mmCIF file of C-alpha atoms in Angstrom:
data_model
loop_
_atom_site.group_PDB
_atom_site.id
_atom_site.type_symbol
_atom_site.label_atom_id
_atom_site.label_comp_id
_atom_site.label_asym_id
_atom_site.label_seq_id
_atom_site.Cartn_x
_atom_site.Cartn_y
_atom_site.Cartn_z
ATOM 1 C CA UNK G 1028 138.078 -26.370 -31.031
ATOM 2 C CA UNK G 1029 136.280 -26.971 -27.760
ATOM 3 C CA UNK G 1030 133.984 -24.181 -27.664
ATOM 4 C CA UNK G 1031 133.084 -25.653 -31.541
ATOM 5 C CA UNK G 1032 132.273 -28.653 -30.193
ATOM 6 C CA UNK G 1033 130.244 -27.388 -27.338
ATOM 7 C CA UNK G 1034 128.604 -25.284 -29.542
ATOM 8 C CA UNK G 1035 127.778 -28.248 -31.877
ATOM 9 C CA UNK G 1036 126.685 -30.804 -29.107
ATOM 10 C CA UNK G 1037 124.172 -27.835 -27.692
ATOM 11 C CA UNK G 1038 122.939 -27.322 -31.140
ATOM 12 C CA UNK G 1039 122.315 -30.949 -32.223
ATOM 13 C CA UNK G 1040 120.875 -31.975 -28.471
ATOM 14 C CA UNK G 1041 118.395 -28.774 -29.154
ATOM 15 C CA UNK G 1042 117.286 -30.013 -32.367
ATOM 16 C CA UNK G 1043 116.880 -33.569 -31.128
ATOM 17 C CA UNK G 1044 114.936 -32.596 -28.064
ATOM 18 C CA UNK G 1045 112.621 -30.222 -30.337
ATOM 19 C CA UNK G 1046 112.292 -33.064 -32.676
ATOM 20 C CA UNK G 1047 111.069 -35.205 -29.543
ATOM 21 C CA UNK G 1048 109.061 -32.681 -28.221
ATOM 22 C CA UNK G 1049 107.127 -32.021 -31.277
ATOM 23 C CA UNK G 1050 106.473 -35.607 -32.064
ATOM 24 C CA UNK G 1051 105.072 -35.847 -28.534
ATOM 25 C CA UNK G 1052 102.675 -32.921 -28.979
ATOM 26 C CA UNK G 1053 101.864 -34.473 -32.242
ATOM 27 C CA UNK G 1054 100.730 -37.864 -30.589
ATOM 28 C CA UNK G 1055 99.172 -36.493 -27.806
ATOM 29 C CA UNK G 1056 96.848 -34.146 -29.932
ATOM 30 C CA UNK G 1057 96.298 -37.403 -32.288
ATOM 31 C CA UNK G 1058 95.453 -39.560 -29.262
ATOM 32 C CA UNK G 1059 93.043 -36.888 -27.676
ATOM 33 C CA UNK G 1060 91.290 -36.431 -30.852
ATOM 34 C CA UNK G 1061 90.540 -40.354 -31.337
ATOM 35 C CA UNK G 1062 89.513 -40.354 -27.556
ATOM 36 C CA UNK G 1063 86.928 -37.574 -28.504
ATOM 37 C CA UNK G 1064 85.423 -39.853 -31.219
ATOM 38 C CA UNK G 1065 85.300 -43.233 -29.389
ATOM 39 C CA UNK G 1066 83.582 -41.185 -26.365
ATOM 40 C CA UNK G 1067 80.050 -41.381 -28.456
ATOM 41 C CA UNK G 1068 77.658 -43.737 -27.385
ATOM 42 C CA UNK G 1069 77.837 -46.902 -29.396
ATOM 43 C CA UNK G 1070 74.281 -46.293 -30.969
ATOM 44 C CA UNK G 1071 75.335 -42.977 -32.358
ATOM 45 C CA UNK G 1072 78.529 -44.514 -34.060
ATOM 46 C CA UNK G 1073 76.307 -47.054 -35.712
ATOM 47 C CA UNK G 1074 74.482 -44.040 -37.802
ATOM 48 C CA UNK G 1075 77.007 -42.388 -38.853
ATOM 49 C CA UNK G 1076 76.643 -43.728 -42.692
ATOM 50 C CA UNK G 1077 72.486 -44.086 -42.362
ATOM 51 C CA UNK G 1078 70.329 -41.307 -43.383
ATOM 52 C CA UNK G 1079 66.487 -41.309 -44.265
ATOM 53 C CA UNK G 1080 64.940 -39.294 -47.245
ATOM 54 C CA UNK G 1081 64.330 -35.724 -47.200
ATOM 55 C CA UNK G 1082 60.791 -34.442 -47.035
ATOM 56 C CA UNK G 1083 57.659 -36.369 -45.147
ATOM 57 C CA UNK G 1084 58.854 -39.439 -43.449
ATOM 58 C CA UNK G 1085 56.866 -41.776 -41.187
ATOM 59 C CA UNK G 1086 57.677 -42.448 -37.748
ATOM 60 C CA UNK G 1087 59.120 -45.886 -38.437
ATOM 61 C CA UNK G 1088 61.447 -44.622 -40.620
ATOM 62 C CA UNK G 1089 62.963 -41.995 -38.286
ATOM 63 C CA UNK G 1090 63.168 -45.083 -35.982
ATOM 64 C CA UNK G 1091 65.539 -47.002 -38.048
ATOM 65 C CA UNK G 1092 68.078 -44.748 -36.906
ATOM 66 C CA UNK G 1093 69.552 -46.365 -33.641
ATOM 67 C CA UNK G 1094 69.931 -42.926 -32.036
ATOM 68 C CA UNK G 1095 66.398 -42.041 -32.613
ATOM 69 C CA UNK G 1096 65.203 -45.462 -31.451
ATOM 70 C CA UNK G 1097 67.761 -45.582 -28.113
ATOM 71 C CA UNK G 1098 66.727 -41.938 -27.127
ATOM 72 C CA UNK G 1099 63.077 -42.754 -27.288
ATOM 73 C CA UNK G 1100 63.105 -46.031 -25.178
ATOM 74 C CA UNK G 1101 65.102 -43.958 -22.619
ATOM 75 C CA UNK G 1102 63.251 -40.926 -22.572
ATOM 76 C CA UNK G 1103 60.820 -40.444 -19.246
ATOM 77 C CA UNK G 1104 58.003 -37.866 -19.788
ATOM 78 C CA UNK G 1105 56.600 -35.859 -17.212
ATOM 79 C CA UNK G 1106 53.204 -37.454 -16.291
ATOM 80 C CA UNK G 1107 51.221 -34.100 -15.303
ATOM 81 C CA UNK G 1108 51.823 -32.619 -18.693
ATOM 82 C CA UNK G 1109 51.418 -36.167 -20.572
ATOM 83 C CA UNK G 1110 47.989 -35.855 -18.814
ATOM 84 C CA UNK G 1111 47.017 -32.434 -20.196
ATOM 85 C CA UNK G 1112 48.060 -33.695 -23.621
ATOM 86 C CA UNK G 1113 46.094 -36.597 -23.299
ATOM 87 C CA UNK G 1114 42.997 -34.962 -22.488
ATOM 88 C CA UNK G 1115 43.258 -32.285 -24.820
ATOM 89 C CA UNK G 1116 39.762 -32.703 -26.650
ATOM 90 C CA UNK G 1117 40.118 -30.508 -29.940
ATOM 91 C CA UNK G 1118 41.679 -31.608 -33.207
ATOM 92 C CA UNK G 1119 45.186 -30.583 -33.954
ATOM 93 C CA UNK G 1120 47.899 -31.045 -36.257
ATOM 94 C CA UNK G 1121 51.653 -30.987 -35.113
ATOM 95 C CA UNK G 1122 54.110 -30.740 -37.811
ATOM 96 C CA UNK G 1123 57.569 -31.889 -36.755
ATOM 97 C CA UNK G 1124 60.330 -30.396 -38.875
ATOM 98 C CA UNK G 1125 63.890 -31.969 -37.905
ATOM 99 C CA UNK G 1126 67.333 -32.901 -39.368
ATOM 100 C CA UNK G 1127 68.503 -36.393 -39.029
ATOM 101 C CA UNK G 1128 71.730 -34.979 -38.759
ATOM 102 C CA UNK G 1129 70.929 -32.391 -35.923
ATOM 103 C CA UNK G 1130 71.919 -32.902 -32.444
ATOM 104 C CA UNK G 1131 68.946 -31.373 -31.051
ATOM 105 C CA UNK G 1132 67.010 -33.085 -33.325
ATOM 106 C CA UNK G 1133 68.211 -36.246 -32.089
ATOM 107 C CA UNK G 1134 67.401 -35.453 -28.791
ATOM 108 C CA UNK G 1135 64.185 -33.587 -28.607
ATOM 109 C CA UNK G 1136 62.210 -35.383 -31.691
ATOM 110 C CA UNK G 1137 62.879 -39.036 -29.760
ATOM 111 C CA UNK G 1138 61.418 -37.226 -26.878
ATOM 112 C CA UNK G 1139 58.295 -35.901 -28.624
ATOM 113 C CA UNK G 1140 57.862 -39.430 -30.258
ATOM 114 C CA UNK G 1141 57.850 -41.065 -26.593
ATOM 115 C CA UNK G 1142 55.337 -38.252 -25.364
ATOM 116 C CA UNK G 1143 52.900 -38.741 -28.109
ATOM 117 C CA UNK G 1144 53.074 -42.696 -27.728
ATOM 118 C CA UNK G 1145 52.523 -42.238 -23.981
ATOM 119 C CA UNK G 1146 49.617 -39.537 -24.402
ATOM 120 C CA UNK G 1147 47.844 -41.384 -27.226
ATOM 121 C CA UNK G 1148 45.303 -38.557 -27.995
ATOM 122 C CA UNK G 1149 43.307 -39.583 -31.095
ATOM 123 C CA UNK G 1150 42.590 -35.818 -31.494
ATOM 124 C CA UNK G 1151 46.558 -35.299 -32.480
ATOM 125 C CA UNK G 1152 47.864 -35.841 -36.151
ATOM 126 C CA UNK G 1153 51.410 -35.869 -36.378
ATOM 127 C CA UNK G 1154 53.693 -35.415 -39.355
ATOM 128 C CA UNK G 1155 57.447 -35.453 -39.901
ATOM 129 C CA UNK G 1156 59.280 -33.605 -42.451
ATOM 130 C CA UNK G 1157 63.281 -34.238 -42.602
ATOM 131 C CA UNK G 1158 65.314 -31.412 -44.007
ATOM 132 C CA UNK G 1159 68.533 -30.811 -44.989
ATOM 133 C CA UNK G 1160 71.583 -29.092 -43.417
ATOM 134 C CA UNK G 1161 70.856 -25.691 -44.740
ATOM 135 C CA UNK G 1162 67.030 -26.119 -44.027
ATOM 136 C CA UNK G 1163 66.117 -25.362 -47.799
ATOM 137 C CA UNK G 1164 65.099 -28.386 -48.942
ATOM 138 C CA UNK G 1165 62.511 -29.791 -49.379
ATOM 139 C CA UNK G 1166 61.604 -26.101 -50.355
ATOM 140 C CA UNK G 1167 57.825 -27.032 -51.117
ATOM 141 C CA UNK G 1168 57.456 -27.763 -46.970
ATOM 142 C CA UNK G 1169 60.447 -25.641 -45.459
ATOM 143 C CA UNK G 1170 59.567 -22.052 -47.163
ATOM 144 C CA UNK G 1171 55.899 -21.719 -46.329
ATOM 145 C CA UNK G 1172 56.580 -23.155 -42.641
ATOM 146 C CA UNK G 1173 59.269 -20.564 -42.540
ATOM 147 C CA UNK G 1174 61.680 -22.773 -40.952
ATOM 148 C CA UNK G 1175 65.037 -21.154 -39.633
ATOM 149 C CA UNK G 1176 66.115 -23.878 -36.800
ATOM 150 C CA UNK G 1177 65.614 -27.386 -36.414
ATOM 151 C CA UNK G 1178 63.950 -29.186 -34.680
ATOM 152 C CA UNK G 1179 60.642 -27.322 -35.193
ATOM 153 C CA UNK G 1180 57.385 -28.686 -33.636
ATOM 154 C CA UNK G 1181 54.417 -26.538 -35.471
ATOM 155 C CA UNK G 1182 50.914 -27.110 -33.594
ATOM 156 C CA UNK G 1183 48.095 -26.096 -35.733
ATOM 157 C CA UNK G 1184 44.359 -25.760 -34.966
ATOM 158 C CA UNK G 1185 42.703 -25.660 -38.301
ATOM 159 C CA UNK G 1186 44.986 -23.648 -40.589
ATOM 160 C CA UNK G 1187 45.829 -21.295 -37.697
ATOM 161 C CA UNK G 1188 49.114 -21.893 -36.036
ATOM 162 C CA UNK G 1189 48.752 -22.093 -32.128
ATOM 163 C CA UNK G 1190 52.428 -22.120 -31.470
ATOM 164 C CA UNK G 1191 55.697 -23.694 -32.043
ATOM 165 C CA UNK G 1192 58.799 -25.037 -30.312
ATOM 166 C CA UNK G 1193 61.902 -23.949 -31.994
ATOM 167 C CA UNK G 1194 65.363 -25.896 -31.612
ATOM 168 C CA UNK G 1195 65.207 -26.380 -27.938
ATOM 169 C CA UNK G 1196 62.053 -26.313 -25.673
ATOM 170 C CA UNK G 1197 61.866 -23.635 -22.758
ATOM 171 C CA UNK G 1198 61.225 -26.449 -20.057
ATOM 172 C CA UNK G 1199 60.547 -29.984 -21.554
ATOM 173 C CA UNK G 1200 59.156 -31.004 -24.800
ATOM 174 C CA UNK G 1201 55.778 -32.289 -23.204
ATOM 175 C CA UNK G 1202 55.419 -29.462 -21.242
ATOM 176 C CA UNK G 1203 55.939 -26.641 -23.457
ATOM 177 C CA UNK G 1204 53.413 -28.923 -25.748
ATOM 178 C CA UNK G 1205 51.082 -28.767 -23.211
ATOM 179 C CA UNK G 1206 51.303 -24.991 -22.656
ATOM 180 C CA UNK G 1207 50.880 -24.449 -26.351
ATOM 181 C CA UNK G 1208 47.474 -26.761 -26.357
ATOM 182 C CA UNK G 1209 46.241 -24.957 -23.397
ATOM 183 C CA UNK G 1210 46.832 -21.448 -24.298
ATOM 184 C CA UNK G 1211 49.156 -20.717 -21.689
ATOM 185 C CA UNK G 1212 52.060 -20.265 -24.053
ATOM 186 C CA UNK G 1213 51.567 -19.155 -27.843
ATOM 187 C CA UNK G 1214 54.877 -17.635 -28.626
ATOM 188 C CA UNK G 1215 55.009 -17.940 -32.221
ATOM 189 C CA UNK G 1216 57.013 -15.318 -34.334
ATOM 190 C CA UNK G 1217 55.867 -16.557 -37.405
#
């Protein structure tokens, strides 16, 4: 009888302890996951329900999203690269294909906008195209430009592509752009 009581007590103690152990693990995981979400900057949390239309968009439409606006205001471009972009004498067009949902776009598109504002070169025409997560829509823009990753900055002189920055720059947006304009880097697999 004593052996049975010992076994019963031992069994119930293990079950009781395991329940508390599993409860502790569950609560720890829940709190850890919640902590990960709350560590986002406040301006990123505000945009979780906001989006802009797919297709061609304006700079002002992009800046309606707080994350783009805040990151643009905080970005400090390199003055030497800005000087090269500022004094570029020939007309060029830069097509910026991005996703308002994309982490890299949220980092590099605001930097690009700050660079263009700082350089203020009237010879550079800029157009922005927002795409879906699959980078398939709007097809009339995505397919001819051969977009595989976003953001993609395509530099065109006339109808000729001088180069592109795909997803992340090699150095900085402004330095890579200056290199493309000056002909130092024309890497473009397209």
